[in-house]
Short mmCIF file of C-alpha atoms in Angstrom, two decimals:
data_model
loop_
_atom_site.label_atom_id
_atom_site.label_comp_id
_atom_site.label_asym_id
_atom_site.label_seq_id
_atom_site.Cartn_x
_atom_site.Cartn_y
_atom_site.Cartn_z
CA MET R 1 0.00 0.00 0.00
CA SER R 2 2.88 2.37 0.61
CA ALA R 3 3.82 2.19 -3.08
CA VAL R 4 0.22 3.03 -4.04
CA ARG R 5 0.20 6.01 -1.66
CA ARG R 6 3.47 7.26 -3.11
CA PHE R 7 2.04 7.00 -6.62
CA ILE R 8 -1.22 8.74 -5.66
CA GLY R 9 0.92 11.55 -4.24
CA SER R 10 1.95 12.34 -7.82
CA PRO R 11 -0.93 14.25 -9.55
CA GLU R 12 0.54 13.77 -13.02
CA GLY R 13 0.84 10.04 -12.41
CA VAL R 14 -2.81 9.79 -11.36
CA ILE R 15 -3.96 11.74 -14.43
CA GLY R 16 -1.84 9.54 -16.68
CA ALA R 17 -3.12 6.36 -15.04
CA LEU R 18 -6.75 7.44 -15.42
CA LEU R 19 -6.21 8.35 -19.07
CA LEU R 20 -4.57 4.99 -19.76
CA LEU R 21 -7.34 3.14 -17.90
CA VAL R 22 -9.93 4.81 -20.14
CA LEU R 23 -7.96 3.90 -23.27
CA ALA R 24 -7.46 0.34 -22.04
CA ALA R 25 -11.19 -0.01 -21.29
CA ILE R 26 -12.04 1.25 -24.78
CA ALA R 27 -9.56 -1.19 -26.32
CA LEU R 28 -10.89 -4.15 -24.32
CA LEU R 29 -14.52 -3.31 -25.07
CA ALA R 30 -13.91 -2.72 -28.79
CA PRO R 31 -15.45 -6.06 -29.91
CA LEU R 32 -18.56 -5.30 -27.85
CA LEU R 33 -18.88 -1.65 -28.84
CA PHE R 34 -18.28 -2.29 -32.54
CA PRO R 35 -18.58 -6.00 -33.35
CA GLY R 36 -17.41 -7.24 -36.71
CA ASP R 37 -14.64 -6.05 -38.99
CA PRO R 38 -13.86 -2.32 -38.53
CA LEU R 39 -12.50 -2.29 -42.10
CA ARG R 40 -15.84 -3.19 -43.67
CA ILE R 41 -17.87 -0.64 -45.60
CA ALA R 42 -20.63 0.59 -43.29
CA GLY R 43 -22.21 3.63 -44.93
CA ARG R 44 -21.95 6.45 -47.44
CA PRO R 45 -18.38 7.67 -48.06
CA LEU R 46 -17.04 10.87 -46.49
CA LEU R 47 -19.85 11.55 -44.06
CA VAL R 48 -18.74 14.45 -41.86
CA PRO R 49 -18.79 14.01 -38.06
CA PHE R 50 -22.20 14.35 -36.32
CA ALA R 51 -24.09 14.39 -39.64
CA ASP R 52 -25.51 10.91 -39.02
CA PRO R 53 -26.19 9.52 -35.52
CA ALA R 54 -25.08 6.08 -36.72
CA PHE R 55 -21.62 7.48 -37.50
CA PRO R 56 -20.74 10.06 -34.81
CA LEU R 57 -17.25 10.68 -36.23
CA GLY R 58 -18.23 10.24 -39.87
CA THR R 59 -16.94 7.82 -42.48
CA ASP R 60 -13.80 7.65 -44.60
CA ARG R 61 -13.36 7.56 -48.38
CA LEU R 62 -14.64 3.99 -48.59
CA GLY R 63 -17.54 4.44 -46.20
CA ARG R 64 -15.91 2.81 -43.17
CA ASN R 65 -16.96 3.92 -39.69
CA VAL R 66 -14.26 6.25 -38.30
CA LEU R 67 -15.31 5.71 -34.68
CA ALA R 68 -15.15 1.92 -35.09
CA GLY R 69 -11.68 2.25 -36.58
CA LEU R 70 -10.61 4.57 -33.77
CA VAL R 71 -11.79 2.15 -31.06
CA HIS R 72 -10.26 -0.92 -32.70
CA GLY R 73 -7.10 1.07 -33.45
CA ALA R 74 -6.65 1.62 -29.72
CA ARG R 75 -6.24 -2.14 -29.31
CA ALA R 76 -3.46 -2.31 -31.90
CA SER R 77 -1.62 0.76 -30.61
CA LEU R 78 -1.70 -0.29 -26.94
CA LEU R 79 -0.83 -3.89 -27.81
CA VAL R 80 2.18 -2.83 -29.86
CA GLY R 81 3.34 -0.30 -27.26
CA ILE R 82 3.07 -2.62 -24.26
CA ALA R 83 4.37 -5.74 -26.03
CA ALA R 84 7.34 -3.90 -27.55
CA ALA R 85 8.19 -2.40 -24.16
CA LEU R 86 8.01 -5.81 -22.46
CA VAL R 87 10.29 -7.40 -25.06
CA ALA R 88 12.74 -4.48 -24.96
CA VAL R 89 12.86 -4.41 -21.14
CA ALA R 90 13.27 -8.20 -20.93
CA ILE R 91 16.14 -8.29 -23.45
CA GLY R 92 17.80 -5.17 -22.06
CA ALA R 93 17.49 -6.19 -18.41
CA ILE R 94 18.96 -9.65 -19.00
CA ILE R 95 21.85 -8.41 -21.13
CA GLY R 96 22.56 -5.50 -18.79
CA THR R 97 22.50 -7.79 -15.75
CA LEU R 98 24.85 -10.31 -17.34
CA ALA R 99 27.23 -7.57 -18.46
CA GLY R 100 27.31 -5.80 -15.10
CA PHE R 101 27.57 -8.96 -13.02
CA ALA R 102 30.18 -10.77 -15.14
CA GLY R 103 32.42 -7.77 -15.84
CA GLY R 104 35.66 -8.11 -17.76
CA LEU R 105 35.55 -9.38 -21.35
CA VAL R 106 31.88 -10.36 -21.14
CA ASP R 107 30.97 -6.82 -20.10
CA GLU R 108 33.10 -5.32 -22.88
CA ALA R 109 31.66 -7.61 -25.55
CA LEU R 110 28.03 -7.04 -24.56
CA MET R 111 28.47 -3.28 -24.26
CA ARG R 112 30.02 -3.13 -27.73
CA VAL R 113 26.91 -4.88 -29.04
CA VAL R 114 24.80 -2.24 -27.27
CA ASP R 115 26.91 0.51 -28.84
CA ALA R 116 26.46 -1.05 -32.28
CA PHE R 117 22.67 -1.01 -31.94
CA GLN R 118 22.68 2.54 -30.57
CA ILE R 119 24.52 3.85 -33.62
CA VAL R 120 21.44 3.22 -35.78
CA PRO R 121 18.32 5.26 -34.87
CA GLY R 122 15.55 3.03 -33.58
CA PHE R 123 13.03 4.09 -36.22
CA LEU R 124 15.43 3.39 -39.09
CA LEU R 125 16.24 -0.01 -37.60
CA ALA R 126 12.54 -0.85 -37.31
CA LEU R 127 11.92 0.48 -40.83
CA ALA R 128 14.66 -1.68 -42.32
CA PHE R 129 13.59 -4.80 -40.41
CA VAL R 130 9.91 -4.50 -41.35
CA SER R 131 10.81 -3.71 -44.96
CA VAL R 132 12.75 -6.96 -45.23
CA ALA R 133 10.34 -9.14 -43.23
CA GLN R 134 6.60 -9.51 -43.70
CA PRO R 135 4.82 -6.58 -41.99
CA THR R 136 2.74 -8.56 -39.50
CA LEU R 137 1.98 -7.38 -35.97
CA PRO R 138 4.57 -9.68 -34.26
CA VAL R 139 7.24 -8.51 -36.72
CA VAL R 140 6.40 -4.85 -36.03
CA ILE R 141 6.58 -5.46 -32.26
CA PHE R 142 9.95 -7.20 -32.50
CA ALA R 143 11.30 -4.56 -34.90
CA ILE R 144 10.40 -1.76 -32.47
CA ALA R 145 11.86 -3.67 -29.51
CA LEU R 146 15.04 -4.22 -31.51
CA GLY R 147 15.73 -0.50 -31.45
CA ALA R 148 14.60 0.11 -27.86
CA TRP R 149 16.37 -2.50 -25.71
CA THR R 150 19.69 -0.64 -25.41
CA GLY R 151 18.39 1.93 -22.90
CA PRO R 152 17.16 -0.71 -20.43
CA ALA R 153 20.42 -2.64 -20.93
CA ARG R 154 22.58 0.33 -19.93
CA LEU R 155 20.36 1.23 -16.99
CA ALA R 156 20.26 -2.38 -15.74
CA ARG R 157 24.06 -2.64 -16.02
CA ALA R 158 24.50 0.54 -13.98
CA GLU R 159 22.17 -0.80 -11.28
CA VAL R 160 23.90 -4.19 -11.21
CA LEU R 161 27.32 -2.58 -10.78
CA SER R 162 26.08 -1.05 -7.53
CA ILE R 163 24.25 -4.20 -6.39
CA ARG R 164 26.76 -6.97 -7.07
CA GLU R 165 28.97 -6.12 -4.08
CA ARG R 166 26.18 -6.08 -1.50
CA ASP R 167 26.06 -8.50 1.41
CA TYR R 168 23.26 -10.75 0.17
CA VAL R 169 25.13 -11.30 -3.12
CA ALA R 170 28.28 -12.21 -1.20
CA SER R 171 26.22 -14.60 0.94
CA ALA R 172 24.86 -16.27 -2.19
CA ARG R 173 28.43 -16.80 -3.42
CA ILE R 174 29.49 -18.26 -0.08
CA ILE R 175 26.72 -20.87 -0.05
CA GLY R 176 27.81 -22.04 -3.49
CA MET R 177 25.14 -20.66 -5.84
CA HIS R 178 26.08 -20.65 -9.51
CA PRO R 179 27.05 -17.15 -10.78
CA LEU R 180 24.31 -17.25 -13.45
CA GLU R 181 21.74 -18.18 -10.80
CA ILE R 182 22.92 -15.34 -8.57
CA ALA R 183 22.67 -12.88 -11.46
CA LEU R 184 19.17 -13.89 -12.51
CA ARG R 185 17.61 -14.76 -9.13
CA GLU R 186 19.28 -12.37 -6.69
CA VAL R 187 20.57 -9.40 -8.68
CA LEU R 188 18.12 -8.99 -11.57
CA PRO R 189 14.94 -8.57 -9.46
CA ASN R 190 16.58 -5.73 -7.52
CA ALA R 191 17.81 -4.01 -10.69
CA ILE R 192 14.40 -4.12 -12.42
CA PRO R 193 12.46 -1.25 -10.69
CA PRO R 194 14.44 1.65 -12.23
CA VAL R 195 14.27 -0.10 -15.61
CA LEU R 196 10.48 -0.37 -15.33
CA ALA R 197 10.29 3.41 -14.93
CA LEU R 198 11.98 3.66 -18.34
CA SER R 199 9.36 1.35 -19.87
CA ALA R 200 6.82 4.20 -20.01
CA VAL R 201 9.09 6.10 -22.39
CA ILE R 202 9.52 2.95 -24.49
CA VAL R 203 5.74 2.44 -24.70
CA ALA R 204 5.23 6.02 -25.90
CA GLY R 205 8.02 5.67 -28.45
CA ALA R 206 6.66 2.32 -29.63
CA VAL R 207 3.17 3.75 -30.17
CA LEU R 208 4.61 6.60 -32.25
CA THR R 209 6.92 4.27 -34.20
CA GLU R 210 4.06 1.90 -35.03
CA ALA R 211 1.96 4.84 -36.20
CA ALA R 212 4.83 6.07 -38.39
CA LEU R 213 5.34 2.61 -39.90
CA SER R 214 1.62 2.27 -40.61
CA PHE R 215 1.58 5.79 -42.09
CA LEU R 216 4.31 4.66 -44.51
CA GLY R 217 2.33 1.55 -45.41
CA LEU R 218 4.53 -0.85 -43.46
CA GLY R 219 1.99 -1.89 -40.85
CA ASP R 220 -0.17 -4.99 -40.87
CA PRO R 221 -2.74 -4.35 -43.66
CA ASN R 222 -5.29 -6.62 -41.98
CA ILE R 223 -5.41 -4.56 -38.76
CA VAL R 224 -6.73 -1.03 -38.40
CA THR R 225 -4.27 1.28 -36.65
CA TRP R 226 -4.22 4.99 -35.94
CA GLY R 227 -1.24 5.42 -38.24
CA SER R 228 -3.05 3.78 -41.16
CA MET R 229 -6.10 5.97 -40.45
CA ILE R 230 -3.94 9.10 -40.58
CA ALA R 231 -2.42 7.87 -43.85
CA GLU R 232 -5.91 7.15 -45.23
CA GLY R 233 -6.95 10.76 -44.64
CA ARG R 234 -3.79 12.21 -46.18
CA SER R 235 -5.17 12.27 -49.73
CA VAL R 236 -8.33 14.16 -48.69
CA LEU R 237 -6.74 16.36 -46.05
CA ARG R 238 -8.25 19.56 -47.46
CA SER R 239 -11.80 18.30 -47.93
CA ALA R 240 -11.99 15.90 -44.96
CA PRO R 241 -9.33 16.87 -42.40
CA TYR R 242 -11.17 15.00 -39.62
CA LEU R 243 -9.95 11.67 -41.07
CA SER R 244 -6.40 12.53 -39.96
CA ILE R 245 -7.16 14.84 -37.04
CA VAL R 246 -9.29 12.36 -35.06
CA PRO R 247 -6.74 9.49 -34.94
CA GLY R 248 -3.98 12.06 -34.50
CA LEU R 249 -5.65 13.38 -31.34
CA ALA R 250 -6.06 9.82 -30.05
CA LEU R 251 -2.36 9.26 -30.63
CA VAL R 252 -1.48 12.47 -28.77
CA ALA R 253 -3.74 11.53 -25.83
CA THR R 254 -2.12 8.09 -25.57
CA VAL R 255 1.43 9.44 -25.60
CA ILE R 256 0.57 12.12 -23.03
CA GLY R 257 -1.08 9.51 -20.80
CA VAL R 258 1.94 7.21 -20.99
CA TYR R 259 4.32 10.11 -20.31
CA LEU R 260 2.37 11.29 -17.25
CA PHE R 261 2.13 7.72 -15.96
CA GLY R 262 5.90 7.40 -16.36
CA GLU R 263 6.40 10.61 -14.40
CA GLY R 264 4.27 9.17 -11.63
CA LEU R 265 6.37 5.98 -11.57
CA ALA R 266 9.58 8.00 -11.44
CA THR R 267 8.25 10.08 -8.53
CA MET R 268 7.16 6.93 -6.71
CA LEU R 269 10.59 5.33 -7.09
CA ALA R 270 12.36 8.53 -6.00
CA ARG R 271 10.26 8.70 -2.83
CA ARG R 272 10.96 5.02 -2.14
CA ASP R 273 14.71 5.64 -2.37
CA ARG R 274 14.43 8.57 0.05
CA ALA R 275 12.36 6.54 2.51
#
């Protein structure tokens, strides 16, 4: 409960959490709110918002329901953001822990790999990977994680360097635990909390990267996403700007919610360290 109280003490964290809860509820209820395929033609093309009660946010060039696409797009965006962050944090935390705990040549070799990945911007790495592979949702998630795991790796390594000399780690060595077991069972769990605070930034970046890939036509064509909706409205931006503005606002709200939630996590962890 103390962790919850520390988080509630951060107003920006509470606002971010509430915003994300609303988005998550919309994403989970999407099949109930708008059953069926959101990509199907549902009405007359280019209906403006609020002109027809059946289509509160209008329709696109093909007559597809914009609100249905927006709700179903929330599922794809949140799924990509959270899944990519989980993969990136898992890879980065394990590599950073192994590098920091082993030291020596292992540390040097793993950190050079991290440097090699950091040379290439994450979006370009994801763009190249998706361009070569088939643009399915799992490929997009892995491609985004491929450019985002280096930050967690460096942060985990820094934490492990300060943890590995503590008494409980020395006790584990004395009782004969294998070094790999010590690293993964004793050191890694204590190095994870600061890395988790970084995951909010990764989620926000992943959501934006997925939208950019979909905007360029490199997303999964069988799934509606906010990026593909923005791209769909690009050709009629002057006559029907709402087709790009509506999903764009949803994207902004998601990123702001994730950022505020991350600020709340950072504040909570800082108060825990002072306690």
